[in-house]
Short mmCIF file of N, CA and C and ligand atoms in Angstrom, two decimals:
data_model
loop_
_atom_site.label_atom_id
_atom_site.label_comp_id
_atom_site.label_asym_id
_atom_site.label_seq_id
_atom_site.Cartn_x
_atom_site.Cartn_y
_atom_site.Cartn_z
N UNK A 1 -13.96 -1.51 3.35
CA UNK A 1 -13.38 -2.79 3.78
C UNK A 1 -12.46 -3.34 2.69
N UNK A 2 -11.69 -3.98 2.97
CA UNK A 2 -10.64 -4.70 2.00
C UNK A 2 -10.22 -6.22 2.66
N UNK A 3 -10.42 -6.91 1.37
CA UNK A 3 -10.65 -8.29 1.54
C UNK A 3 -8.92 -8.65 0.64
N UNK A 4 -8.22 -9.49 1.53
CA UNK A 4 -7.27 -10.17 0.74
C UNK A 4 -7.23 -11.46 1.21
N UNK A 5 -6.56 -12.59 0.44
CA UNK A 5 -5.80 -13.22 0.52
C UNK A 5 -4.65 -13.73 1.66
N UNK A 6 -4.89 -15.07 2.70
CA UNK A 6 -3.81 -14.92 3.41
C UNK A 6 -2.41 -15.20 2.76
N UNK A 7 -2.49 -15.66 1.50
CA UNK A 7 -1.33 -15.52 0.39
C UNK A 7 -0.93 -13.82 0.41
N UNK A 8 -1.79 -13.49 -0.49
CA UNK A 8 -1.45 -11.55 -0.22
C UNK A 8 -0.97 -10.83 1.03
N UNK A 9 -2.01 -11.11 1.81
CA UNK A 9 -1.58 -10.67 2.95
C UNK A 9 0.04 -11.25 3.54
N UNK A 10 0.24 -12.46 3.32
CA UNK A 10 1.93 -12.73 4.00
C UNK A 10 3.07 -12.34 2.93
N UNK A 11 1.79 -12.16 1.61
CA UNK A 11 3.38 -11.61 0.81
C UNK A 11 3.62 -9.97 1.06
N UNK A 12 2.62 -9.26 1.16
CA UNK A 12 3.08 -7.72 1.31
C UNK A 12 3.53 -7.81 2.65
N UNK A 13 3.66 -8.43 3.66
CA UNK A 13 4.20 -8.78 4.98
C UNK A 13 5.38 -8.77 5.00
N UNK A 14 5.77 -10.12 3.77
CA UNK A 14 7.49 -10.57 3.50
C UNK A 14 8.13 -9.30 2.73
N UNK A 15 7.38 -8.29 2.61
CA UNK A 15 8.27 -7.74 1.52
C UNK A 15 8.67 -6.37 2.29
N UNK A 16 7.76 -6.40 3.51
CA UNK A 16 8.42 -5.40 4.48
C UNK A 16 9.30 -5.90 5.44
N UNK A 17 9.74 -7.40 5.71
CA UNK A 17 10.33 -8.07 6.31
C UNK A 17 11.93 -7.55 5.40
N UNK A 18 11.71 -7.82 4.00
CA UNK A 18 12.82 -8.17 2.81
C UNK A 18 13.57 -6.84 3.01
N UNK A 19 12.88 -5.84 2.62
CA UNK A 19 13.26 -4.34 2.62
C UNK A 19 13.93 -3.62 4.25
N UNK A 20 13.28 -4.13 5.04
CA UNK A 20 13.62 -3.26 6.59
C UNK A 20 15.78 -3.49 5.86
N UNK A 21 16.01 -2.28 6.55
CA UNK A 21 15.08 -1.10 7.87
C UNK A 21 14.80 -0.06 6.70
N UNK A 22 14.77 -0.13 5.31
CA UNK A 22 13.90 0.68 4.60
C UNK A 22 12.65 0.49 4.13
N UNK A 23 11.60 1.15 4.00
CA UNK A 23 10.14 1.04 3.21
C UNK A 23 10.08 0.09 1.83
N UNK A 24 9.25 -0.42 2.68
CA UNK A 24 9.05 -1.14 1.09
C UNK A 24 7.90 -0.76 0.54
N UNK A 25 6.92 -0.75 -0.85
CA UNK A 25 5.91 -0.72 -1.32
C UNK A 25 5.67 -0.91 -2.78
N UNK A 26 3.73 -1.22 -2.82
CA UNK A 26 3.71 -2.27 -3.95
C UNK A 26 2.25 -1.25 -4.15
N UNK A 27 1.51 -2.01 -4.90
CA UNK A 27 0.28 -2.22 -5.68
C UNK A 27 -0.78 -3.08 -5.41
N UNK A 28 -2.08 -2.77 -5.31
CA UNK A 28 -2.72 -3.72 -4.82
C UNK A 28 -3.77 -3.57 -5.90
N UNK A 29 -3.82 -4.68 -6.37
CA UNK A 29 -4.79 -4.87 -7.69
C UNK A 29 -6.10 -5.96 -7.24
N UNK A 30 -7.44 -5.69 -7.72
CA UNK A 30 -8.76 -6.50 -7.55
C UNK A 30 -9.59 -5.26 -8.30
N UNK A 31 -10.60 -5.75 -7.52
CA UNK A 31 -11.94 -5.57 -7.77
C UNK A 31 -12.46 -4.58 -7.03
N UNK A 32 -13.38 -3.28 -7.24
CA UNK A 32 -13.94 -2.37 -6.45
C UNK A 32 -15.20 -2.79 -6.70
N UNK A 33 -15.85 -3.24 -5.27
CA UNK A 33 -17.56 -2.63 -5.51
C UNK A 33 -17.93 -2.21 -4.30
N UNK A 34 -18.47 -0.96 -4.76
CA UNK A 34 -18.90 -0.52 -3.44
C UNK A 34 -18.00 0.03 -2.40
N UNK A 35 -18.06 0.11 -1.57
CA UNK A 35 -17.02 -0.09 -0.35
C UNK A 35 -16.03 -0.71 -0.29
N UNK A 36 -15.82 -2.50 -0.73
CA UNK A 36 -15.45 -3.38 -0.58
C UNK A 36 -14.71 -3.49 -1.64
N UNK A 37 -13.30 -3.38 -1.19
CA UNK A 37 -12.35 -3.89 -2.52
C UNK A 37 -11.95 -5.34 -1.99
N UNK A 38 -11.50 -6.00 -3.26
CA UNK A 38 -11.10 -7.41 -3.06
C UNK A 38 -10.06 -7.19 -3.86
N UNK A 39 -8.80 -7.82 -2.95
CA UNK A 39 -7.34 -8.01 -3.88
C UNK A 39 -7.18 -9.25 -4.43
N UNK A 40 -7.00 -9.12 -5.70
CA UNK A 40 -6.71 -10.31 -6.53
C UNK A 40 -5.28 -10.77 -6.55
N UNK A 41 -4.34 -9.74 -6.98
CA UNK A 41 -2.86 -10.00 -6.55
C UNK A 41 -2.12 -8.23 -6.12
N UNK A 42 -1.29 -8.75 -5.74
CA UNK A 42 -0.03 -7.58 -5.36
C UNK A 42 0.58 -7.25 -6.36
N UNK A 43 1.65 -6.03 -6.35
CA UNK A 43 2.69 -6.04 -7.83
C UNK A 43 3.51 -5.28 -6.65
N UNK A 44 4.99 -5.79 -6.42
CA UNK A 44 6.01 -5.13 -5.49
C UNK A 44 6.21 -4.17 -6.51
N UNK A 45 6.64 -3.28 -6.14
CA UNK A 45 7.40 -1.62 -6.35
C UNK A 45 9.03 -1.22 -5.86
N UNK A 46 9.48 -0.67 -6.87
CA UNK A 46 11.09 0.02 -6.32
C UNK A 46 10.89 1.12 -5.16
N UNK A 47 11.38 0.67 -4.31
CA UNK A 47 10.87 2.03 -3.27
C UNK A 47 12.29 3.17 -4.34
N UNK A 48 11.26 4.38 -5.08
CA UNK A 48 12.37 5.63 -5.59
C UNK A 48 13.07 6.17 -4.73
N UNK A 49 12.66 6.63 -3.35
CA UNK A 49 13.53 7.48 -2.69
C UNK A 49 14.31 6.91 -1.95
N UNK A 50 15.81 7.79 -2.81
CA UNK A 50 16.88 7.36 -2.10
C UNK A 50 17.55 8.47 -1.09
N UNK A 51 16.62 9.58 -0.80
CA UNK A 51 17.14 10.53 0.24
C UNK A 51 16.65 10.25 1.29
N UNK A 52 15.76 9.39 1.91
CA UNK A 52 15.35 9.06 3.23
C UNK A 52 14.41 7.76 2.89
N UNK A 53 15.01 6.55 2.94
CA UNK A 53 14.19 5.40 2.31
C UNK A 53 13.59 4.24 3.56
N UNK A 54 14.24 4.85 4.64
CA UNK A 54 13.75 4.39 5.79
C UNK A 54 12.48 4.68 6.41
N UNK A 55 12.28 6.33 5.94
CA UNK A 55 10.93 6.76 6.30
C UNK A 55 10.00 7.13 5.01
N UNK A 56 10.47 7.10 4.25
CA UNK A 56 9.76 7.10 2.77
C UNK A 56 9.54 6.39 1.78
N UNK A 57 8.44 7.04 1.19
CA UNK A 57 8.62 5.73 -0.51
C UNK A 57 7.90 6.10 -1.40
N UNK A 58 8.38 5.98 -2.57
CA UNK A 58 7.74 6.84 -3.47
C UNK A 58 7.94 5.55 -5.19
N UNK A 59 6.69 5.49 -5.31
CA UNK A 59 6.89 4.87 -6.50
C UNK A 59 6.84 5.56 -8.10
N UNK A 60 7.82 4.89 -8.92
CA UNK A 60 7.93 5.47 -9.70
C UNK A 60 6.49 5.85 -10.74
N UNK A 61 6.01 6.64 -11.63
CA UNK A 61 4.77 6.96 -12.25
C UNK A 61 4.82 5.84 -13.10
N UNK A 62 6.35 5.89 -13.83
CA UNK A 62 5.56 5.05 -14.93
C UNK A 62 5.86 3.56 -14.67
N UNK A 63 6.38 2.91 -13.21
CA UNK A 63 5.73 1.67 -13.04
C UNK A 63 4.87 1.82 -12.64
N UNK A 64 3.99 2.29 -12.33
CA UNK A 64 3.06 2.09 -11.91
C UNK A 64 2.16 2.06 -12.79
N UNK A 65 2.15 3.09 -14.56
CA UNK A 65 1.15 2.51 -15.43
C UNK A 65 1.29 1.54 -15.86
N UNK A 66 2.68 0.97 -15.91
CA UNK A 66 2.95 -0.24 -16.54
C UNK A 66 1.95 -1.09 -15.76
N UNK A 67 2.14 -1.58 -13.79
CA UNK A 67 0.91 -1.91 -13.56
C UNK A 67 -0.42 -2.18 -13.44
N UNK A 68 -0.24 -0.82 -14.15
CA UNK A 68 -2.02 -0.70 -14.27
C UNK A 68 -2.51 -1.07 -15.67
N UNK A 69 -1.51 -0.71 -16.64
CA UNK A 69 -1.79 -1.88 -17.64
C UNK A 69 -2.19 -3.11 -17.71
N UNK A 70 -1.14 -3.88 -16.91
CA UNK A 70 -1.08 -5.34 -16.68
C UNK A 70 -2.25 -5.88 -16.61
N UNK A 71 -2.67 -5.04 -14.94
CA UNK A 71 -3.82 -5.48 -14.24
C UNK A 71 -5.03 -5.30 -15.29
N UNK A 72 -5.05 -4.58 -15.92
CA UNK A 72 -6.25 -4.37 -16.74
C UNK A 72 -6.12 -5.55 -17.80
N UNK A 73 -5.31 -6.36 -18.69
CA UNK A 73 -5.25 -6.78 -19.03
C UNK A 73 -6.09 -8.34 -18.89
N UNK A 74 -5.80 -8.35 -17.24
CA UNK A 74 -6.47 -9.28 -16.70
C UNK A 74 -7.42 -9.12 -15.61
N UNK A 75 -8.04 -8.03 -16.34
CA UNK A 75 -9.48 -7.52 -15.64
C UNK A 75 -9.69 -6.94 -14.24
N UNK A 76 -7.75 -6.67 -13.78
CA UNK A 76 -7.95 -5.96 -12.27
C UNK A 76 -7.61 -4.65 -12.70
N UNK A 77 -8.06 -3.64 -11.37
CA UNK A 77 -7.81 -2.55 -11.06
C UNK A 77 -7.24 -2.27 -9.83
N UNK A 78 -6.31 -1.31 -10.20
CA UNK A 78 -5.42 -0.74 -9.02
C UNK A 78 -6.45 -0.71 -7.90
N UNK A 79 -6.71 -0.98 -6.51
CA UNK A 79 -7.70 -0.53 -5.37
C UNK A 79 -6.59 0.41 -4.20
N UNK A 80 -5.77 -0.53 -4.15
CA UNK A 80 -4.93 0.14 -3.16
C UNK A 80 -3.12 0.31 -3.63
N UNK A 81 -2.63 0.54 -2.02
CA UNK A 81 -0.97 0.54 -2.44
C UNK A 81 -0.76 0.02 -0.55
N UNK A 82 0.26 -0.13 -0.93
CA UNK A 82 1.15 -0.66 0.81
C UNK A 82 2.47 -0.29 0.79
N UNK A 83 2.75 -0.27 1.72
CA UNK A 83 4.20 -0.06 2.32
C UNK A 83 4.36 -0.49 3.63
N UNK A 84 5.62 0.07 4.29
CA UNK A 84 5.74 -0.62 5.39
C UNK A 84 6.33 0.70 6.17
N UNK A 85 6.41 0.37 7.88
CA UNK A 85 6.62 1.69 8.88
C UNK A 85 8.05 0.95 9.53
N UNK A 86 9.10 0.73 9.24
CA UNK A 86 10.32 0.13 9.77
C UNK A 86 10.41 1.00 11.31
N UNK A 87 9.82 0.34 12.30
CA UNK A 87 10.21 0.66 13.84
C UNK A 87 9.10 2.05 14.23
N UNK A 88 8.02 2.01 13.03
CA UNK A 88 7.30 2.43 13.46
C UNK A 88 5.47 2.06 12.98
N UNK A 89 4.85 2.89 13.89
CA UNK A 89 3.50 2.29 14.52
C UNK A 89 2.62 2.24 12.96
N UNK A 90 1.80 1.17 12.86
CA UNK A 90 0.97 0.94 11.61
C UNK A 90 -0.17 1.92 11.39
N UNK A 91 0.91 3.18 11.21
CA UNK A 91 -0.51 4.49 11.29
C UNK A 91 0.37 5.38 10.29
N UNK A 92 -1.00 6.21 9.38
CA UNK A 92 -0.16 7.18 8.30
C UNK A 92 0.17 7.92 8.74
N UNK A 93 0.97 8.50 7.75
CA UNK A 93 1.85 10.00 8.29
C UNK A 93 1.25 11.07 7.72
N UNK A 94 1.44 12.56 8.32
CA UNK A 94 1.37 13.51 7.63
C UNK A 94 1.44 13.53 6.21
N UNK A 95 2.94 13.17 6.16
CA UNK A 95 3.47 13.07 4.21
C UNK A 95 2.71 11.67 3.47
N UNK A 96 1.95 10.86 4.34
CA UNK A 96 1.38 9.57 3.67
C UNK A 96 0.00 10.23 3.40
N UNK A 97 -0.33 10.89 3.40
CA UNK A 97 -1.49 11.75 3.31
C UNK A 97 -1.30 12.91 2.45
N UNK A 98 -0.29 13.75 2.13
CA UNK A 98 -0.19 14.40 1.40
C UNK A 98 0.65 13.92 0.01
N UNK A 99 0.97 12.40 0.32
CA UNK A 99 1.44 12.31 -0.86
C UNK A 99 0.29 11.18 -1.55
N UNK A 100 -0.91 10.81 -1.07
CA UNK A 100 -1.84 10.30 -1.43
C UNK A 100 -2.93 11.25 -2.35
N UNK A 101 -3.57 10.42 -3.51
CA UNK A 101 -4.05 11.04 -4.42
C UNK A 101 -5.27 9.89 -5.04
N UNK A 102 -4.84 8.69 -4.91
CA UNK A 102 -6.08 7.71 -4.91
C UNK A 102 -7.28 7.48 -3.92
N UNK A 103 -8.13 9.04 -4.32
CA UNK A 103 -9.77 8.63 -3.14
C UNK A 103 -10.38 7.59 -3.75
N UNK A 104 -11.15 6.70 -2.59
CA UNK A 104 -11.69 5.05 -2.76
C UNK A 104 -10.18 4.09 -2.75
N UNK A 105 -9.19 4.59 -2.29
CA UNK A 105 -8.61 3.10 -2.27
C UNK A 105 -8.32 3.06 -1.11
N UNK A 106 -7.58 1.55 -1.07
CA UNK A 106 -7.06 1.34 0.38
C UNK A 106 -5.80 2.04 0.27
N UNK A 107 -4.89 2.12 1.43
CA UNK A 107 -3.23 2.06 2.09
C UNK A 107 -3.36 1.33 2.86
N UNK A 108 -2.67 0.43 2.29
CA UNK A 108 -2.24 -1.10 4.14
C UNK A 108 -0.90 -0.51 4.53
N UNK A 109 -0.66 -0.11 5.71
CA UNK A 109 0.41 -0.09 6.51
C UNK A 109 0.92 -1.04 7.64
N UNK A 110 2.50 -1.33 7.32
CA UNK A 110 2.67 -2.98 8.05
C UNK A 110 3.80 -2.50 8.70
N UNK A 111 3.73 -2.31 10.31
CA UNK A 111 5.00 -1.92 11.05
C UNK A 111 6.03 -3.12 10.66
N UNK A 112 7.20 -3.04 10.80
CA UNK A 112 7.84 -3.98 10.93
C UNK A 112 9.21 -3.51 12.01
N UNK A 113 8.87 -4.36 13.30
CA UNK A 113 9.95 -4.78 13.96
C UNK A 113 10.92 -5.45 14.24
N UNK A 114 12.37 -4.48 14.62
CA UNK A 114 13.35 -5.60 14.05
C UNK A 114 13.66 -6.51 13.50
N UNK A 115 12.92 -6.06 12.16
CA UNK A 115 13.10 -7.00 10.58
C UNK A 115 11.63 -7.96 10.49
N UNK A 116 11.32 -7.78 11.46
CA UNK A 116 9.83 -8.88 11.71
C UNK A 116 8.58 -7.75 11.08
N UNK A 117 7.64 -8.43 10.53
CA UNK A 117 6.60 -7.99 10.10
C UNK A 117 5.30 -7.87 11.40
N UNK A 118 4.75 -7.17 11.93
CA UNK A 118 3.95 -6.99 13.43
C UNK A 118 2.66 -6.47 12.65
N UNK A 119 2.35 -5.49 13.16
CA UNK A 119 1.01 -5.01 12.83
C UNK A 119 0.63 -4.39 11.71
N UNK A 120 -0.54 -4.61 10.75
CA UNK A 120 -0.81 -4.60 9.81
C UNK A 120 -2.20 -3.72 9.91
N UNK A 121 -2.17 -2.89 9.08
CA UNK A 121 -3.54 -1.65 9.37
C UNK A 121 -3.82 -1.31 7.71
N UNK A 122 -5.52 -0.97 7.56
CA UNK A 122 -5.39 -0.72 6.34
C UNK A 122 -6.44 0.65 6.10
N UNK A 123 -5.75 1.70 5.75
CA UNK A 123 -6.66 2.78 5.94
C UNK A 123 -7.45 3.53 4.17
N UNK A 124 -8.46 3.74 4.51
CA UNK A 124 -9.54 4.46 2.71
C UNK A 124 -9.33 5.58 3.59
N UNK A 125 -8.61 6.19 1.83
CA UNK A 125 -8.58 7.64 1.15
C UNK A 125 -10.15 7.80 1.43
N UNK A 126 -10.43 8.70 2.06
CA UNK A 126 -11.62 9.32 1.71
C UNK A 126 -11.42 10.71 1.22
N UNK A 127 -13.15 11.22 0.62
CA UNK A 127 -12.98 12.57 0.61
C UNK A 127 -13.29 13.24 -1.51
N UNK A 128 -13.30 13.97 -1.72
CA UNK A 128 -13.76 14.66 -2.75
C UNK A 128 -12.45 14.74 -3.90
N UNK A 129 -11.87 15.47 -3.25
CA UNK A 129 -10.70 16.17 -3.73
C UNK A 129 -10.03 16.15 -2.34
N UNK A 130 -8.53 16.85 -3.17
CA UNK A 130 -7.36 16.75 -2.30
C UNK A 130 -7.40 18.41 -1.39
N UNK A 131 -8.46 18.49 -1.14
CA UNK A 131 -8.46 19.87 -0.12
C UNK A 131 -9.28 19.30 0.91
N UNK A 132 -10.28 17.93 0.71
CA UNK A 132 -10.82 17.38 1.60
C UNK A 132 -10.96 15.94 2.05
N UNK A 133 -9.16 15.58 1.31
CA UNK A 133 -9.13 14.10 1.49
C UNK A 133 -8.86 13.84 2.97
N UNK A 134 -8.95 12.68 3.53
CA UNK A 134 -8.41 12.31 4.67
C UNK A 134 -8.62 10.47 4.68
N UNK A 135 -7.60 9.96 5.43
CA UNK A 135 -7.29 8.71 5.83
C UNK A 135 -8.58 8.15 6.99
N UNK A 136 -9.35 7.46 6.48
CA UNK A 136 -10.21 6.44 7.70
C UNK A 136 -10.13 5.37 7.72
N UNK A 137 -9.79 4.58 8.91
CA UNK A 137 -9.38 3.20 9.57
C UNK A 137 -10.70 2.22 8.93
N UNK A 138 -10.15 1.12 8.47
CA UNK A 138 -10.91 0.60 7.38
C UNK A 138 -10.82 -0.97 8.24
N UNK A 139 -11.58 -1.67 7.99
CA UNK A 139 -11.64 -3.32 8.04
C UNK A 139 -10.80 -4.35 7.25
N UNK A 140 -10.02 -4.97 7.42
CA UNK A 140 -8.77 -5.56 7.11
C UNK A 140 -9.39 -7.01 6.87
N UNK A 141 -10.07 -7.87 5.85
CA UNK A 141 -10.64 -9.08 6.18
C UNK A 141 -9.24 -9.77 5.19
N UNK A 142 -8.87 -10.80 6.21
CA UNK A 142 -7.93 -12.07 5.66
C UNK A 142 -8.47 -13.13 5.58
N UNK A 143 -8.83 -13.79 4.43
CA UNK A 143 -9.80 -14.93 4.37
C UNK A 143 -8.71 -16.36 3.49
ZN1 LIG B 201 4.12 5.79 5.64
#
């Protein structure tokens, strides 16, 4: 389950609103226990790919330690990441799955239609290793 913020939640919203009709994506920093991550704050991301940025996104490595610095600094940990599906359905892809490598976190995926932010889904990496990871539909709590 993953618990955010209706602050969090409308900002990783706006930021697939900001970006359409390309991907946007960020960082999702809190707390893990258990099952249950709780997001403390977001950190937006450069979507890197510039060969297909409508259907892709790829963040750079080393913002992302820089993030994970941060967050540690102030006692969060990376839990998840988000992006957005520009004109398409709030479900992963093949390549969102093979380019996933964080088991125990979330992926929130946020369709966004014609520039509008619509449905919002948030799926856990499960799994061992990457020969037996897979994506399961997770509980989305906005409090
Ligand atoms: Zn995707």
């Amino acid at each position: 389950m993953l618990k955010l913020s209706q602050k969090e939640y409308s900002e990783i919203r706006r930021h697939g609103e900001e970006t359409y009709p390309h991907e946007c994506c960020g960082v999702l920093l809190g707390q893990m226990d258990g099952a249950v991550r709780t997001v403390t704050s977001t950190a937006r991301c450069s979507n890197t790919r510039t060969d297909s940025p409508q259907n892709r996104y790829h963040i750079d490595p080393k913002e992302l330690i820089r993030i994970q610095r941060q967050g540690r600094e102030h006692g969060e940990d990376v839990i998840g990441f988000y992006h957005s599906h520009p004109d398409h359905a709030a479900h992963w892809s093949p390549t969102d799955l093979a380019e996933a490598h964080w088991i125990g976190c979330s992926y929130v995926i946020t369709r966004v239609v014609e520039g509008k932010a619509d449905v919002t889904n948030s799926f856990e990496l499960t799994g061992t290793d990457e020969a037996n990871k897979a994506f399961v539909g997770e509980t989305l709590e906005v409090r």
